[in-house]
Coordinates of N, CA and C in Angstrom, one line a residue:
Chain A
M1 N -30.9 0.6 -10.1 CA -29.8 0.3 -9.2 C -29.1 1.6 -8.8
K2 N -28.8 1.7 -7.4 CA -28.1 2.8 -6.9 C -26.6 2.5 -6.8
N3 N -25.8 3.6 -6.9 CA -24.4 3.3 -6.7 C -23.7 4.5 -6.1
R4 N -22.5 4.2 -5.5 CA -21.7 5.2 -4.8 C -20.5 5.6 -5.7
L5 N -20.6 5.5 -6.9 CA -19.5 5.7 -7.8 C -19.0 7.2 -7.8
K6 N -20.0 8.1 -7.7 CA -19.7 9.5 -7.7 C -18.9 9.9 -6.4
V7 N -19.4 9.3 -5.3 CA -18.8 9.6 -4.0 C -17.4 9.0 -4.0
L8 N -17.3 7.8 -4.4 CA -15.9 7.1 -4.3 C -14.9 7.9 -5.3
R9 N -15.4 8.4 -6.4 CA -14.6 9.1 -7.3 C -14.2 10.4 -6.7
A10 N -15.1 11.1 -6.1 CA -14.8 12.4 -5.4 C -13.8 12.3 -4.3
E11 N -14.0 11.1 -3.5 CA -13.0 10.9 -2.4 C -11.6 10.8 -2.9
R12 N -11.4 10.2 -4.1 CA -10.1 10.1 -4.7 C -9.7 11.3 -5.6
D13 N -10.6 12.2 -5.7 CA -10.3 13.4 -6.5 C -10.1 13.1 -7.9
W14 N -10.8 12.2 -8.5 CA -10.7 11.8 -9.8 C -11.8 12.5 -10.7
T15 N -11.5 12.7 -11.9 CA -12.5 13.2 -12.8 C -13.2 12.1 -13.5
Q16 N -14.4 12.4 -14.1 CA -15.1 11.3 -14.8 C -14.2 10.7 -15.9
A17 N -13.5 11.6 -16.5 CA -12.6 11.2 -17.6 C -11.5 10.2 -17.1
Q18 N -11.0 10.5 -15.9 CA -10.0 9.6 -15.3 C -10.5 8.3 -15.0
L19 N -11.7 8.3 -14.4 CA -12.4 7.0 -14.0 C -12.7 6.2 -15.3
A20 N -13.2 6.9 -16.3 CA -13.5 6.3 -17.6 C -12.3 5.6 -18.1
S21 N -11.2 6.3 -18.0 CA -9.9 5.8 -18.5 C -9.5 4.5 -17.8
A22 N -9.6 4.6 -16.5 CA -9.2 3.4 -15.7 C -10.1 2.2 -15.9
L23 N -11.4 2.5 -16.2 CA -12.4 1.4 -16.5 C -12.5 1.1 -17.9
E24 N -11.8 1.8 -18.8 CA -11.8 1.6 -20.2 C -13.2 1.7 -20.8
V25 N -13.9 2.7 -20.4 CA -15.2 3.0 -21.1 C -15.2 4.5 -21.4
S26 N -16.3 5.0 -22.0 CA -16.4 6.4 -22.3 C -16.7 7.2 -21.1
R27 N -16.5 8.6 -21.1 CA -16.9 9.4 -20.0 C -18.4 9.5 -19.9
Q28 N -19.1 9.4 -21.1 CA -20.5 9.5 -21.1 C -21.1 8.2 -20.3
T29 N -20.4 7.1 -20.4 CA -20.9 5.9 -19.8 C -20.8 6.1 -18.2
I30 N -19.7 6.7 -17.8 CA -19.5 6.9 -16.3 C -20.6 7.9 -15.9
N31 N -20.8 8.9 -16.6 CA -21.8 9.8 -16.3 C -23.2 9.2 -16.1
A32 N -23.6 8.3 -17.1 CA -24.9 7.7 -17.1 C -25.0 6.7 -15.9
I33 N -23.8 6.0 -15.6 CA -23.9 5.1 -14.4 C -24.0 5.9 -13.2
E34 N -23.3 7.0 -13.0 CA -23.4 7.8 -11.8 C -24.8 8.3 -11.5
K35 N -25.4 8.7 -12.7 CA -26.8 9.2 -12.6 C -27.9 8.1 -12.4
G36 N -27.4 6.9 -12.5 CA -28.3 5.8 -12.3 C -29.2 5.5 -13.6
K37 N -28.7 6.0 -14.7 CA -29.5 5.9 -16.0 C -29.0 4.6 -16.7
F38 N -27.9 4.1 -16.4 CA -27.4 2.9 -17.1 C -26.8 2.0 -16.0
D39 N -27.2 0.8 -16.0 CA -26.7 -0.2 -15.1 C -25.5 -1.0 -15.8
P40 N -24.4 -1.0 -15.1 CA -23.2 -1.6 -15.7 C -23.4 -3.2 -15.8
S41 N -22.6 -3.8 -16.7 CA -22.6 -5.3 -16.7 C -21.8 -5.8 -15.5
L42 N -21.9 -7.1 -15.2 CA -21.2 -7.7 -14.2 C -19.7 -7.5 -14.3
P43 N -19.1 -7.8 -15.5 CA -17.7 -7.6 -15.6 C -17.2 -6.1 -15.3
L44 N -18.0 -5.2 -15.8 CA -17.7 -3.8 -15.5 C -17.8 -3.4 -14.0
A45 N -18.8 -4.0 -13.3 CA -19.0 -3.8 -11.9 C -17.8 -4.4 -11.1
F46 N -17.3 -5.6 -11.6 CA -16.1 -6.3 -11.0 C -14.9 -5.4 -11.2
K47 N -14.8 -4.8 -12.3 CA -13.6 -4.0 -12.6 C -13.6 -2.8 -11.7
A48 N -14.8 -2.2 -11.6 CA -14.9 -1.0 -10.6 C -14.6 -1.4 -9.2
A49 N -15.1 -2.5 -8.8 CA -14.8 -3.1 -7.4 C -13.3 -3.3 -7.2
R50 N -12.6 -3.9 -8.3 CA -11.2 -4.1 -8.2 C -10.5 -2.7 -8.1
L51 N -10.9 -1.8 -8.9 CA -10.3 -0.5 -8.9 C -10.3 0.2 -7.5
F52 N -11.6 0.2 -6.9 CA -11.8 0.9 -5.6 C -11.4 0.0 -4.5
K53 N -11.0 -1.3 -4.8 CA -10.6 -2.2 -3.7 C -11.7 -2.4 -2.7
L54 N -13.0 -2.6 -3.3 CA -14.2 -2.8 -2.5 C -15.0 -3.9 -3.1
S55 N -16.0 -4.4 -2.4 CA -16.8 -5.4 -3.0 C -17.9 -4.7 -3.9
I56 N -18.5 -5.5 -4.8 CA -19.5 -4.9 -5.7 C -20.6 -4.3 -4.9
E57 N -21.0 -5.0 -3.8 CA -22.1 -4.6 -3.0 C -21.8 -3.2 -2.3
D58 N -20.6 -3.0 -2.1 CA -20.2 -1.6 -1.5 C -20.3 -0.5 -2.4
I59 N -20.4 -0.9 -3.7 CA -20.5 0.2 -4.7 C -21.9 0.3 -5.3
F60 N -22.4 -0.9 -5.6 CA -23.7 -1.0 -6.2 C -24.8 -1.6 -5.3
Q61 N -25.9 -1.0 -5.2 CA -27.0 -1.5 -4.4 C -28.3 -1.6 -5.2
D62 N -28.9 -2.8 -5.0 CA -30.2 -3.0 -5.7 C -31.2 -2.1 -5.0
E63 N -32.0 -1.3 -5.7 CA -32.9 -0.4 -5.0 C -34.0 -1.1 -4.3
V64 N -34.5 -2.3 -4.9 CA -35.6 -3.0 -4.2 C -35.0 -3.5 -2.8
E65 N -33.8 -4.1 -2.9 CA -33.2 -4.6 -1.6 C -33.0 -3.5 -0.6
T66 N -32.6 -2.3 -1.1 CA -32.4 -1.2 -0.1 C -33.7 -0.8 0.5
E67 N -34.8 -0.8 -0.3 CA -36.1 -0.4 0.3 C -36.6 -1.4 1.3
I68 N -36.3 -2.7 1.1 CA -36.8 -3.7 2.0 C -36.0 -3.6 3.4
V69 N -34.7 -3.4 3.3 CA -33.9 -3.2 4.5 C -34.3 -1.9 5.2
Chain B
M1 N -4.8 9.1 -9.6 CA -4.6 8.7 -11.0 C -4.1 9.9 -11.8
S2 N -2.9 9.8 -12.5 CA -2.3 11.0 -13.1 C -2.8 11.2 -14.5
K3 N -2.4 12.3 -15.1 CA -2.8 12.6 -16.4 C -2.3 11.6 -17.4
Q4 N -1.0 11.2 -17.0 CA -0.3 10.2 -17.9 C -1.1 8.9 -18.0
E5 N -1.6 8.5 -16.8 CA -2.3 7.3 -16.7 C -3.6 7.4 -17.6
C6 N -4.1 8.6 -17.5 CA -5.4 8.9 -18.2 C -5.1 8.8 -19.8
E7 N -3.9 9.2 -20.1 CA -3.6 9.2 -21.5 C -3.3 7.8 -22.1
K8 N -3.0 6.9 -21.1 CA -2.8 5.5 -21.4 C -4.1 4.8 -21.9
N9 N -5.2 5.4 -21.6 CA -6.5 4.9 -21.9 C -6.6 4.3 -23.3
N10 N -6.6 3.0 -23.4 CA -6.6 2.5 -24.8 C -8.0 2.3 -25.3
Y11 N -9.0 2.7 -24.4 CA -10.4 2.6 -25.0 C -10.6 3.7 -26.0
Q12 N -10.2 4.9 -25.6 CA -10.4 6.0 -26.5 C -9.6 5.9 -27.8
T13 N -8.3 5.4 -27.6 CA -7.4 5.2 -28.7 C -7.9 4.2 -29.7
K14 N -8.4 3.0 -29.1 CA -9.0 1.9 -29.9 C -10.2 2.4 -30.7
N15 N -11.0 3.2 -29.9 CA -12.2 3.7 -30.5 C -12.0 4.6 -31.7
N16 N -11.0 5.5 -31.5 CA -10.5 6.4 -32.6 C -10.0 5.7 -33.8
T17 N -9.2 4.6 -33.5 CA -8.6 3.8 -34.7 C -9.8 3.1 -35.4
N18 N -10.7 2.5 -34.6 CA -11.8 1.8 -35.3 C -12.7 2.7 -36.1
T19 N -12.9 4.0 -35.6 CA -13.7 4.9 -36.3 C -13.0 5.4 -37.6
V20 N -11.7 5.6 -37.5 CA -11.0 6.0 -38.8 C -11.1 4.9 -39.8
K21 N -10.8 3.6 -39.3 CA -10.9 2.5 -40.2 C -12.3 2.3 -40.8
L22 N -13.3 2.5 -40.0 CA -14.7 2.3 -40.6 C -15.0 3.5 -41.6
R23 N -14.5 4.7 -41.3 CA -14.7 5.8 -42.2 C -14.0 5.6 -43.5
N24 N -12.8 5.1 -43.4 CA -12.0 4.9 -44.7 C -12.6 3.8 -45.5
W25 N -13.1 2.7 -44.9 CA -13.7 1.6 -45.7 C -15.0 2.1 -46.3
T26 N -15.8 2.9 -45.5 CA -17.0 3.4 -46.0 C -16.8 4.3 -47.3
I27 N -15.8 5.2 -47.2 CA -15.4 6.1 -48.3 C -15.1 5.2 -49.5
A28 N -14.2 4.1 -49.3 CA -13.7 3.3 -50.3 C -14.9 2.5 -51.0
W29 N -15.9 2.2 -50.2 CA -17.1 1.4 -50.6 C -17.9 2.4 -51.6
V30 N -18.1 3.6 -51.1 CA -18.9 4.6 -51.8 C -18.2 4.8 -53.2
I31 N -16.9 5.0 -53.2 CA -16.1 5.2 -54.4 C -16.2 4.0 -55.4
T32 N -16.0 2.8 -54.8 CA -16.1 1.6 -55.7 C -17.5 1.4 -56.3
M33 N -18.5 1.8 -55.4 CA -19.9 1.7 -55.9 C -20.2 2.7 -57.0
A34 N -19.6 3.9 -56.9 CA -19.7 4.9 -58.0 C -19.0 4.4 -59.2
I35 N -17.9 3.8 -59.1 CA -17.1 3.3 -60.2 C -17.9 2.2 -60.9
A36 N -18.4 1.2 -60.1 CA -19.2 0.1 -60.7 C -20.5 0.6 -61.4
T37 N -21.0 1.7 -60.9 CA -22.3 2.2 -61.4 C -22.1 3.1 -62.7
F38 N -21.1 4.0 -62.6 CA -21.0 4.9 -63.8 C -19.9 4.6 -64.7
A39 N -18.8 3.9 -64.3 CA -17.7 3.7 -65.2 C -18.1 2.8 -66.5
P40 N -18.9 1.8 -66.3 CA -19.2 1.0 -67.5 C -19.8 1.8 -68.6
K41 N -20.6 2.8 -68.3 CA -21.3 3.6 -69.3 C -20.3 4.8 -69.8
F42 N -19.6 5.4 -68.8 CA -18.9 6.7 -69.2 C -17.4 6.5 -69.4
I43 N -16.8 5.3 -69.0 CA -15.4 5.1 -69.1 C -15.0 4.0 -70.1
W44 N -15.5 2.8 -69.8 CA -15.1 1.7 -70.6 C -16.1 1.0 -71.5
D45 N -17.2 1.7 -71.8 CA -18.2 1.3 -72.8 C -18.7 -0.1 -72.6
F46 N -19.1 -0.4 -71.4 CA -19.7 -1.7 -71.0 C -18.8 -2.9 -71.2
N47 N -17.5 -2.8 -71.2 CA -16.6 -3.9 -71.3 C -16.9 -4.9 -70.2
T48 N -17.3 -6.1 -70.5 CA -17.8 -7.0 -69.6 C -16.7 -7.4 -68.5
A49 N -15.5 -7.6 -69.0 CA -14.5 -8.0 -68.0 C -14.2 -6.9 -66.9
L50 N -14.2 -5.7 -67.4 CA -13.9 -4.5 -66.5 C -15.1 -4.3 -65.6
T51 N -16.3 -4.5 -66.1 CA -17.5 -4.3 -65.3 C -17.6 -5.4 -64.2
I52 N -17.3 -6.6 -64.6 CA -17.4 -7.7 -63.6 C -16.3 -7.4 -62.5
T53 N -15.1 -7.0 -62.9 CA -14.1 -6.7 -62.0 C -14.6 -5.6 -61.0
A54 N -15.2 -4.5 -61.6 CA -15.6 -3.4 -60.7 C -16.7 -3.8 -59.7
V55 N -17.6 -4.7 -60.2 CA -18.6 -5.2 -59.3 C -18.0 -6.0 -58.2
L56 N -17.0 -6.9 -58.6 CA -16.4 -7.8 -57.5 C -15.6 -7.0 -56.6
V57 N -15.0 -6.0 -57.0 CA -14.1 -5.1 -56.1 C -15.1 -4.4 -55.2
N58 N -16.2 -3.9 -55.7 CA -17.2 -3.2 -54.9 C -17.8 -4.2 -53.7
L59 N -18.0 -5.4 -54.1 CA -18.5 -6.4 -53.2 C -17.4 -6.7 -52.1
A60 N -16.2 -6.9 -52.5 CA -15.1 -7.1 -51.6 C -14.9 -6.0 -50.6
V61 N -14.9 -4.8 -51.1 CA -14.7 -3.6 -50.3 C -15.9 -3.5 -49.3
G62 N -17.1 -3.8 -49.8 CA -18.3 -3.8 -49.0 C -18.2 -4.8 -47.8
F63 N -17.6 -5.9 -48.1 CA -17.4 -6.9 -47.0 C -16.4 -6.4 -46.0
K64 N -15.3 -5.8 -46.5 CA -14.3 -5.2 -45.6 C -15.0 -4.1 -44.7
M65 N -15.9 -3.3 -45.3 CA -16.6 -2.3 -44.6 C -17.4 -2.9 -43.4
L66 N -18.1 -4.1 -43.8 CA -18.9 -4.7 -42.7 C -18.0 -5.2 -41.6
I67 N -16.8 -5.8 -41.9 CA -15.9 -6.2 -40.9 C -15.4 -5.0 -40.0
A68 N -15.2 -3.9 -40.7 CA -14.7 -2.7 -40.0 C -15.8 -2.3 -39.1
N69 N -17.1 -2.4 -39.5 CA -18.3 -2.0 -38.7 C -18.4 -2.9 -37.5
R70 N -18.2 -4.2 -37.7 CA -18.2 -5.2 -36.6 C -17.1 -4.9 -35.6
D71 N -15.9 -4.6 -36.1 CA -14.8 -4.3 -35.1 C -15.1 -3.0 -34.4
Y72 N -15.8 -2.0 -35.1 CA -16.1 -0.8 -34.4 C -17.1 -1.0 -33.3
L73 N -18.1 -1.9 -33.6 CA -19.1 -2.2 -32.6 C -18.5 -2.9 -31.3
R74 N -17.6 -3.9 -31.7 CA -16.9 -4.6 -30.6 C -16.1 -3.8 -29.7
G75 N -15.5 -2.7 -30.4 CA -14.6 -1.8 -29.6 C -15.3 -0.8 -28.7
L76 N -16.6 -0.7 -28.9 CA -17.3 0.3 -28.1 C -17.5 -0.2 -26.7
D77 N -17.8 0.7 -25.7 CA -18.1 0.2 -24.4 C -19.6 -0.2 -24.4
E78 N -20.0 -0.9 -23.3 CA -21.3 -1.5 -23.3 C -22.5 -0.5 -23.5
M79 N -22.4 0.7 -23.0 CA -23.5 1.6 -23.2 C -23.6 2.1 -24.6
Q80 N -22.4 2.5 -25.1 CA -22.4 2.9 -26.6 C -22.9 1.8 -27.5
R81 N -22.5 0.5 -27.2 CA -22.9 -0.6 -28.0 C -24.5 -0.7 -27.9
T82 N -25.0 -0.6 -26.7 CA -26.4 -0.8 -26.5 C -27.2 0.3 -27.3
I83 N -26.7 1.5 -27.3 CA -27.4 2.6 -28.0 C -27.4 2.2 -29.5
L84 N -26.2 1.8 -30.1 CA -26.1 1.5 -31.5 C -26.9 0.3 -31.8
L85 N -26.9 -0.7 -31.0 CA -27.6 -1.9 -31.4 C -29.2 -1.7 -31.3
E86 N -29.6 -0.9 -30.3 CA -31.0 -0.6 -30.3 C -31.4 0.2 -31.6
A87 N -30.5 1.2 -32.0 CA -30.8 2.0 -33.2 C -30.9 1.1 -34.4
M88 N -29.9 0.2 -34.5 CA -29.9 -0.7 -35.7 C -31.2 -1.6 -35.7
A89 N -31.6 -2.1 -34.6 CA -32.8 -2.9 -34.5 C -34.0 -2.2 -34.9
L90 N -34.1 -0.9 -34.5 CA -35.2 -0.1 -34.8 C -35.2 0.2 -36.3
A91 N -34.0 0.5 -36.9 CA -33.9 0.9 -38.3 C -34.3 -0.3 -39.2
L92 N -33.8 -1.5 -38.7 CA -34.2 -2.7 -39.5 C -35.7 -3.0 -39.4
G93 N -36.2 -2.8 -38.2 CA -37.7 -3.0 -38.1 C -38.5 -2.1 -38.9
V94 N -38.1 -0.8 -38.8 CA -38.9 0.2 -39.6 C -38.7 0.0 -41.1
G95 N -37.5 -0.4 -41.5 CA -37.2 -0.7 -42.9 C -38.0 -1.9 -43.4
L96 N -38.2 -2.9 -42.6 CA -39.0 -4.1 -43.0 C -40.5 -3.7 -43.1
V97 N -41.0 -3.1 -42.0 CA -42.4 -2.8 -41.9 C -42.8 -1.7 -43.0
V98 N -42.0 -0.6 -43.1 CA -42.4 0.4 -44.0 C -42.0 -0.1 -45.5
G99 N -41.0 -0.8 -45.6 CA -40.6 -1.3 -46.9 C -41.7 -2.2 -47.5
L100 N -42.2 -3.2 -46.7 CA -43.2 -4.0 -47.3 C -44.5 -3.3 -47.6
N101 N -44.8 -2.4 -46.6 CA -46.0 -1.6 -46.8 C -45.9 -0.7 -48.1
Y102 N -44.7 -0.2 -48.3 CA -44.4 0.7 -49.4 C -44.6 -0.1 -50.8
T103 N -44.0 -1.2 -50.8 CA -44.1 -2.1 -52.1 C -45.6 -2.5 -52.3
M104 N -46.3 -2.6 -51.2 CA -47.7 -3.0 -51.4 C -48.6 -1.9 -52.0
L105 N -48.1 -0.6 -51.8 CA -48.9 0.5 -52.2 C -49.1 0.5 -53.7
E106 N -48.1 0.1 -54.4 CA -48.2 0.1 -55.9 C -49.1 -1.0 -56.4
N107 N -49.0 -2.2 -55.7 CA -49.9 -3.3 -56.1 C -51.4 -2.9 -55.9
I108 N -51.7 -2.2 -54.8 CA -53.1 -1.8 -54.5 C -53.5 -0.5 -55.2
Q109 N -52.6 0.0 -56.0 CA -52.8 1.2 -56.8 C -53.0 2.5 -56.0
L110 N -52.3 2.6 -54.9 CA -52.4 3.8 -54.1 C -51.3 4.8 -54.5
I111 N -50.3 4.3 -55.1 CA -49.3 5.1 -55.8 C -49.1 4.7 -57.2
T112 N -48.7 5.6 -58.1 CA -48.6 5.3 -59.5 C -47.2 5.0 -59.9
Y113 N -46.2 5.4 -59.1 CA -44.8 5.1 -59.4 C -44.3 3.8 -58.8
K114 N -43.2 3.3 -59.4 CA -42.6 2.1 -58.9 C -41.8 2.3 -57.6
P115 N -42.1 1.6 -56.5 CA -41.2 1.8 -55.3 C -39.8 1.5 -55.5
E116 N -38.9 2.3 -55.0 CA -37.4 2.2 -55.2 C -36.7 1.8 -53.9
I117 N -35.8 0.9 -54.0 CA -35.1 0.6 -52.8 C -34.4 1.7 -52.1
P118 N -33.8 2.7 -52.8 CA -33.1 3.8 -52.1 C -34.1 4.6 -51.3
H119 N -35.4 4.7 -51.6 CA -36.4 5.3 -50.7 C -36.4 4.7 -49.3
I120 N -36.4 3.3 -49.3 CA -36.4 2.6 -48.1 C -35.1 2.8 -47.3
V121 N -34.0 2.7 -48.0 CA -32.7 2.9 -47.4 C -32.7 4.3 -46.8
F122 N -33.2 5.3 -47.4 CA -33.3 6.7 -46.9 C -34.1 6.7 -45.5
I123 N -35.2 6.0 -45.5 CA -36.0 5.9 -44.3 C -35.2 5.2 -43.2
M124 N -34.5 4.2 -43.6 CA -33.7 3.4 -42.5 C -32.6 4.3 -42.0
V125 N -31.9 5.0 -42.9 CA -30.8 5.9 -42.4 C -31.4 7.0 -41.5
I126 N -32.5 7.6 -41.8 CA -33.1 8.7 -41.0 C -33.5 8.1 -39.6
T127 N -34.1 6.9 -39.7 CA -34.5 6.2 -38.4 C -33.3 5.9 -37.5
Y128 N -32.3 5.4 -38.2 CA -31.1 5.1 -37.4 C -30.5 6.3 -36.7
G129 N -30.3 7.4 -37.5 CA -29.8 8.6 -37.0 C -30.6 9.1 -35.9
L130 N -31.9 9.2 -36.0 CA -32.8 9.7 -34.9 C -32.6 8.8 -33.6
A131 N -32.6 7.5 -33.9 CA -32.5 6.5 -32.8 C -31.2 6.7 -32.0
V132 N -30.1 6.9 -32.7 CA -28.8 7.1 -32.1 C -28.8 8.4 -31.2
V133 N -29.4 9.5 -31.8 CA -29.5 10.8 -31.1 C -30.4 10.5 -29.8
S134 N -31.5 9.9 -30.0 CA -32.4 9.7 -28.9 C -31.8 8.8 -27.8
G135 N -31.0 7.8 -28.3 CA -30.4 6.9 -27.4 C -29.3 7.6 -26.5
H136 N -28.6 8.5 -27.1 CA -27.6 9.4 -26.3 C -28.3 10.3 -25.4
R137 N -29.4 10.8 -25.8 CA -30.1 11.7 -24.9 C -30.7 11.0 -23.7
K138 N -31.1 9.8 -24.0 CA -31.8 8.9 -22.9 C -30.8 8.6 -21.8
Y139 N -29.5 8.5 -22.1 CA -28.5 8.1 -21.1 C -27.7 9.4 -20.6
Q140 N -28.1 10.6 -21.0 CA -27.3 11.8 -20.7 C -27.5 12.1 -19.2

């Protein structure tokens, strides 16, 4: 699963630690999600969407779906 | 997002509290285990009442340690929890497979000494440690 977390974070000038703090996870988890090594759960994805005031699809994209489009 | 907001992070605070709690209960468990093991022989000359008390206290503290471990796991974020649960599953599996195989070795006379539980515990601890390290590296 691809995501725009790193871009959105950079746009707001937040560090990984600040984003981790806002989402109540560890910095390592944010790093793994940004690198696409760990897929967040639905509740965490919703939390991120609420934080960035975007829809989940605006942040996370299914790679298979992206390839088809 | 300010630094102050960052400091409000209760994930890290909760995680630190749970870690300290787990560490303290683990230390208490090890101490009560040592008392239950050595005190009957070296301190109270196998007094039954004191020995039973020591064993019961060790069991009670052991259960408190298990509860602290459960709280620690529940307090972790989803990735950290995945890493630890995968490590635990692997350690349990290796302990079962290697443990049964190891006990079989004496029966089929491939080893001459009696297999001991601490040997299996040692294998499980090593497996768990390696699996945790490998899990963290996997998601780095």
